Amino acid sequence: SDAPQRTLPLHCLQISSFTNRSWSRTDGSTWLGDVQIHTWSHDSDIIRYLKPWAGGTFTDQQWEQLQHLFRVYRSSFSRDMQEFARIVQADYPFELQLFAGCEVHPGSIPESFIHVAFQGSSIVHFQGTSWVAVPDAPQWVGKILQVLNHDLGTRATVQWLLNDTCPQFARGVFEAGKSELEKQVKPEAWLTGARTPGSDHLLLVCHVSGFYPKPAWAMWMWGGQEHPDTQQGDTVPNTDGTWYLRVTLDVAAEQAAGLACRVNHSSLGDQDIILHWGEKDLV
Ligand code: ELM
């Protein structure tokens, strides 16, 4: 059909730890939106699928070619970064993080990137056809850029990975995993509350768990109104790929009666979950 192709961003994370001149390790992972699809351990020669559809629409041969490219890349990377560390006299231990990926927007050109961080701070990224320093990068980054940009073969390969391979792979893997990525899983919700020691206050907690996708809404309600003292928690992952959210409210014990927690999520449509606070919820 001509319907706009919806996709999700494809992200690759690499963490390389350099302990001394002769020892380092590199680990990686690939994510489609908030779902991890590959893992690449330092101890393994192969990039492992975490989902049956993690090969997307690539043929076995295309995938084998990529695996080979990344095996060569990983050993070259360790060697080259040790050499750079020597050139700029970096202190050990140090950590390099690479964040790369692409996002395919319906009806416009894909956006791709590689960002490199040293000791947690961004230093270099790939732009157009070459490596460039971030605006506030330390001086010594210039020396590294000269060497990096001298390697025309790698620059060409990086452009091919960013402009062709990544968007093609992202489309294919989204297509292959569509039913799982677009699944809707309803949350469960429950209330707990505890007396705040040394006061006549209660800390009420509304727990919302097991939902997918990530966006969810929860509020403490009083007399049909959103309670302004509601404290939003972060939405954090469960171990099974679903999400967990809690909202809390600190109230005087005598004001707890009549409070309710209201929960909404895309899986619920307009059928919000409403839970009324009761003494039985005290723990
Ligand atoms: C091509 O990561 O230099 C494939 C590259 O040896 C794929 C990249 C995908 C990434 C360092 C230490 C301390 C403080 C700061 C630093 C600076 C950190 C700067 C990091 C710059 C690289 N650069 C990031 C590239 C590393 C490997 C390359 C290179 C390697 C092998 O290249 C040789 C030839 O030189 C080349 O012309 C070509 O013939 C090639 C054919 O195999 O062989 N290049 C590649 O492997 C995305 C990662 C996802 C998270």
Coordinates of C-alpha atoms and ligand atoms in Angstrom, one line a residue:
S1 CA 0.0 0.0 0.0
D2 CA 1.0 3.7 -0.2
A3 CA 0.3 4.2 3.5
P4 CA 3.3 5.9 5.2
Q5 CA 5.7 3.3 6.5
R6 CA 5.9 3.7 10.2
T7 CA 9.1 2.5 11.8
L8 CA 11.1 2.8 15.1
P9 CA 14.6 4.1 15.6
L10 CA 17.4 1.5 15.3
H11 CA 20.1 2.1 17.9
C12 CA 23.5 0.4 18.4
L13 CA 25.4 0.8 21.6
Q14 CA 29.1 -0.2 22.0
I15 CA 31.0 0.0 25.3
S16 CA 34.8 -0.5 25.2
S17 CA 36.8 -0.6 28.4
F18 CA 40.6 -0.1 28.2
T19 CA 42.3 -1.4 31.3
N20 CA 45.9 -1.1 30.2
R21 CA 48.1 -1.1 27.1
S22 CA 47.3 -4.7 26.3
W23 CA 43.9 -5.4 27.7
S24 CA 40.5 -4.2 26.6
R25 CA 37.0 -5.5 26.1
T26 CA 34.1 -4.4 23.8
D27 CA 30.4 -5.3 24.2
G28 CA 27.5 -4.2 22.1
S29 CA 23.7 -4.3 21.8
T30 CA 21.1 -3.3 19.2
W31 CA 17.7 -1.8 20.0
L32 CA 14.6 -1.2 18.0
G33 CA 12.8 1.5 20.0
D34 CA 12.9 0.2 23.6
V35 CA 13.3 -3.5 22.6
Q36 CA 16.7 -5.0 22.6
I37 CA 17.2 -7.3 19.6
H38 CA 20.9 -8.2 19.5
T39 CA 23.7 -8.7 22.0
W40 CA 27.4 -8.9 21.2
S41 CA 29.6 -10.1 24.1
H42 CA 33.3 -9.6 24.2
D43 CA 33.5 -13.4 24.8
S44 CA 31.6 -14.2 21.6
D45 CA 32.5 -14.3 17.9
I46 CA 28.9 -13.8 16.8
I47 CA 26.2 -11.2 17.2
R48 CA 23.4 -13.1 19.0
Y49 CA 19.7 -12.7 18.2
L50 CA 17.5 -12.0 21.2
K51 CA 14.3 -12.1 19.0
P52 CA 13.6 -14.7 16.3
W53 CA 12.9 -11.8 13.9
A54 CA 16.2 -9.9 14.7
G55 CA 17.6 -10.7 11.2
G56 CA 14.9 -8.6 9.7
T57 CA 14.6 -9.2 5.9
F58 CA 18.3 -9.7 5.4
T59 CA 19.3 -13.0 3.7
D60 CA 21.7 -15.3 5.5
Q61 CA 24.4 -14.2 3.1
Q62 CA 23.8 -10.5 3.8
W63 CA 23.9 -11.2 7.5
E64 CA 27.0 -13.3 7.3
Q65 CA 28.7 -10.4 5.4
L66 CA 27.8 -8.0 8.1
Q67 CA 28.9 -10.3 10.9
H68 CA 32.3 -10.6 9.1
L69 CA 32.5 -6.8 8.8
F70 CA 31.9 -6.3 12.5
R71 CA 34.4 -9.0 13.5
V72 CA 37.1 -7.2 11.5
Y73 CA 35.9 -3.9 12.9
R74 CA 36.0 -5.0 16.6
S75 CA 39.6 -6.2 16.5
S76 CA 40.7 -3.2 14.4
F77 CA 39.0 -0.9 16.8
S78 CA 40.8 -2.3 19.9
R79 CA 44.2 -2.1 18.1
D80 CA 43.5 1.5 16.7
M81 CA 42.3 2.9 20.0
Q82 CA 45.3 1.6 21.8
E83 CA 47.4 3.3 19.2
F84 CA 45.5 6.6 19.6
A85 CA 45.8 6.4 23.4
R86 CA 49.5 6.2 22.9
I87 CA 49.6 9.2 20.6
V88 CA 47.6 11.4 22.9
Q89 CA 49.1 9.9 26.1
A90 CA 45.7 9.0 27.5
D91 CA 45.7 7.7 31.1
Y92 CA 44.4 4.2 31.8
P93 CA 41.8 3.0 32.5
F94 CA 39.6 4.7 30.0
E95 CA 36.2 4.0 28.4
L96 CA 34.9 4.6 24.9
Q97 CA 31.2 4.6 24.1
L98 CA 29.8 4.5 20.6
F99 CA 26.2 5.3 19.9
A100 CA 25.1 4.8 16.3
G101 CA 21.8 4.3 14.5
C102 CA 19.2 5.6 12.1
E103 CA 15.6 6.6 12.0
V104 CA 13.5 6.1 8.9
H105 CA 10.9 8.9 8.5
P106 CA 8.0 8.2 6.1
G107 CA 8.3 10.4 3.0
S108 CA 11.8 11.9 3.8
I109 CA 15.4 10.8 3.8
P110 CA 16.6 8.6 6.8
E111 CA 18.7 10.3 9.5
S112 CA 21.8 8.4 10.6
F113 CA 24.5 9.1 13.1
I114 CA 27.5 7.8 15.0
H115 CA 28.6 9.6 18.2
V116 CA 31.7 8.7 20.1
A117 CA 32.3 9.5 23.8
F118 CA 35.5 9.3 25.8
Q119 CA 35.2 8.9 29.6
G120 CA 31.5 9.7 29.3
S121 CA 31.8 12.9 27.3
S122 CA 31.0 13.3 23.6
I123 CA 34.2 14.0 21.6
V124 CA 33.7 12.9 17.9
H125 CA 30.9 12.2 15.5
F126 CA 30.6 11.2 11.9
Q127 CA 29.1 13.9 9.6
G128 CA 28.5 13.6 5.9
T129 CA 31.7 12.0 4.7
S130 CA 34.2 12.4 7.6
W131 CA 34.8 12.3 11.3
V132 CA 34.5 15.7 13.1
A133 CA 35.1 16.9 16.7
V134 CA 32.3 18.2 18.8
P135 CA 32.5 22.0 19.3
D136 CA 34.0 21.9 22.9
A137 CA 36.3 18.9 22.3
P138 CA 39.8 18.9 23.9
Q139 CA 42.7 19.9 21.6
W140 CA 44.2 16.5 21.3
V141 CA 41.1 15.2 19.5
G142 CA 42.5 17.0 16.4
K143 CA 45.5 14.6 16.2
I144 CA 43.2 11.6 16.2
L145 CA 40.9 13.2 13.6
Q146 CA 43.9 13.6 11.2
V147 CA 44.6 9.8 11.4
L148 CA 40.9 8.8 11.3
N149 CA 40.1 10.9 8.2
H150 CA 43.1 9.6 6.4
D151 CA 41.5 6.2 6.2
L152 CA 39.3 6.6 3.1
G153 CA 38.3 2.9 3.1
T154 CA 36.8 3.2 6.5
R155 CA 35.1 6.5 5.7
A156 CA 33.4 4.9 2.7
T157 CA 32.3 1.9 4.7
V158 CA 30.9 4.0 7.4
Q159 CA 28.9 6.0 4.9
W160 CA 27.5 2.8 3.3
L161 CA 26.6 1.5 6.8
L162 CA 24.8 4.7 7.8
N163 CA 23.1 5.6 4.5
D164 CA 22.2 2.2 3.1
T165 CA 22.6 -0.7 5.5
C166 CA 21.1 0.9 8.6
P167 CA 17.8 2.2 7.0
Q168 CA 17.4 -1.0 5.0
F169 CA 17.9 -3.1 8.1
A170 CA 15.7 -0.9 10.3
R171 CA 12.8 -1.2 7.8
G172 CA 13.2 -4.9 7.5
V173 CA 13.5 -5.7 11.2
F174 CA 10.4 -3.5 11.9
E175 CA 8.5 -5.3 9.2
A176 CA 9.6 -8.7 10.6
G177 CA 8.8 -7.9 14.3
K178 CA 5.8 -5.7 13.6
S179 CA 3.2 -7.9 15.5
E180 CA 5.4 -8.0 18.6
L181 CA 6.5 -4.4 18.4
E182 CA 2.9 -3.1 18.0
K183 CA 1.5 -5.4 20.7
Q184 CA -0.7 -3.8 23.4
V185 CA -0.4 -5.3 26.9
K186 CA -2.7 -4.1 29.6
P187 CA -1.4 -2.9 33.0
E188 CA -2.3 -4.3 36.4
A189 CA -2.7 -1.7 39.1
W190 CA -2.7 -1.9 42.9
L191 CA -2.5 0.3 45.9
T192 CA -0.3 0.2 49.0
G193 CA 0.1 2.7 51.8
A194 CA 2.2 3.1 54.9
R195 CA 2.2 5.4 58.0
T196 CA 5.0 7.9 57.9
P197 CA 6.9 7.4 61.1
G198 CA 6.6 10.3 63.6
S199 CA 3.6 12.0 61.9
D200 CA 0.0 11.4 61.2
H201 CA 0.7 11.2 57.5
L202 CA 0.2 8.3 55.0
L203 CA 2.4 7.6 52.0
L204 CA 0.0 6.2 49.4
V205 CA 1.5 4.4 46.4
C206 CA -0.3 3.5 43.2
H207 CA 1.5 0.8 41.4
V208 CA 1.0 0.2 37.6
S209 CA 2.8 -2.8 36.1
G210 CA 3.1 -5.1 33.1
F211 CA 2.1 -2.7 30.4
Y212 CA 3.4 -2.2 26.8
P213 CA 4.2 0.1 25.1
K214 CA 6.0 2.5 27.5
P215 CA 3.8 5.6 27.6
A216 CA 1.3 5.4 30.6
W217 CA -0.5 7.9 32.8
A218 CA -1.5 7.6 36.4
M219 CA -2.8 10.2 38.9
W220 CA -4.1 10.4 42.5
M221 CA -7.7 11.8 42.3
W222 CA -9.7 13.6 45.0
G223 CA -13.3 14.6 44.4
G224 CA -13.0 14.0 40.7
Q225 CA -10.0 16.3 40.4
E226 CA -6.3 15.4 39.8
H227 CA -4.5 15.7 43.2
P228 CA -1.8 18.4 42.6
D229 CA 0.6 16.8 45.2
T230 CA 0.8 13.6 43.1
Q231 CA 4.5 12.6 42.7
Q232 CA 5.2 11.0 39.4
G233 CA 7.8 8.2 39.4
D234 CA 9.9 7.2 36.4
T235 CA 8.7 4.5 34.1
V236 CA 11.1 1.6 34.6
P237 CA 11.5 -1.8 32.9
N238 CA 10.3 -5.1 34.2
T239 CA 12.5 -8.1 33.3
D240 CA 9.9 -9.4 30.8
G241 CA 10.0 -6.5 28.4
T242 CA 7.0 -4.7 30.0
W243 CA 7.0 -1.5 32.0
Y244 CA 6.3 -0.4 35.6
L245 CA 5.2 3.0 36.9
R246 CA 4.3 4.3 40.4
V247 CA 2.8 7.5 41.5
T248 CA 2.8 8.5 45.2
L249 CA 0.9 10.9 47.4
D250 CA 1.8 12.0 50.9
V251 CA -1.5 12.9 52.8
A252 CA -2.8 13.5 56.3
A253 CA -4.3 10.2 57.5
E254 CA -7.8 11.7 57.9
Q255 CA -7.8 12.9 54.2
A256 CA -7.0 9.5 52.7
A257 CA -10.7 8.4 52.5
G258 CA -12.2 9.3 49.2
L259 CA -8.9 9.2 47.3
A260 CA -8.5 7.1 44.2
C261 CA -5.9 6.4 41.6
R262 CA -6.7 6.7 38.0
V263 CA -4.7 4.9 35.3
N264 CA -4.7 5.2 31.5
H265 CA -2.7 3.4 28.9
S266 CA -3.2 2.9 25.1
S267 CA -4.2 -0.8 25.7
L268 CA -7.1 0.4 27.8
G269 CA -8.8 2.6 25.3
D270 CA -11.1 4.9 27.3
Q271 CA -11.6 2.3 30.0
D272 CA -9.4 3.9 32.7
I273 CA -8.6 1.8 35.7
I274 CA -9.8 3.5 38.9
L275 CA -8.8 2.1 42.3
H276 CA -10.3 3.5 45.5
W277 CA -8.1 3.8 48.6
G278 CA -9.2 1.7 51.6
E279 CA -7.8 0.8 55.0
K280 CA -7.2 -2.7 53.7
D281 CA -4.4 -1.3 51.5
L282 CA -2.3 -0.3 54.5
V283 CA 0.8 -2.4 54.8
Ligands
ELM1 C1 35.6 -0.4 8.7 O1 35.3 3.0 15.2 O2 39.9 2.5 12.2 C2 34.3 -0.5 9.5 C3 34.0 0.7 10.4 O3 41.0 0.0 11.5 C4 32.7 0.5 11.0 C5 32.4 1.6 12.1 C6 31.0 1.3 12.6 C7 30.8 1.9 14.0 C8 40.8 6.9 21.2 C9 41.5 6.6 22.4 C10 41.5 7.5 23.4 C11 40.8 8.7 23.3 C12 40.0 8.9 22.2 C13 40.0 8.1 21.1 C14 39.2 8.4 19.9 C15 38.1 7.6 19.6 C16 37.6 7.8 18.1 C17 36.8 6.7 17.6 C18 36.6 6.7 16.2 C19 36.1 3.6 14.4 N1 36.4 4.9 14.6 C20 35.7 5.6 15.7 C21 36.8 2.8 13.4 C22 37.8 1.8 14.0 C23 38.4 0.8 13.0 C24 39.1 1.5 11.8 C25 39.8 0.5 10.8 C26 39.0 -0.7 10.4 C27 39.9 -1.5 9.4 O4 40.2 -0.8 8.3 C28 41.1 -1.3 7.3 C29 41.5 -0.2 6.4 O5 42.1 0.9 7.1 C30 40.3 0.3 5.6 O6 40.7 1.3 4.7 C31 39.6 -0.8 4.8 O7 40.4 -1.3 3.9 C32 39.2 -1.9 5.8 C33 38.6 -3.1 5.1 O8 38.4 -4.1 6.1 O9 40.5 -2.3 6.6 N2 37.9 -0.2 9.6 C34 36.7 -0.9 9.6 O10 36.6 -2.0 10.1 C35 29.5 1.7 14.5 C36 29.6 1.0 15.8 C37 28.2 0.6 16.4 C38 28.0 1.0 17.8

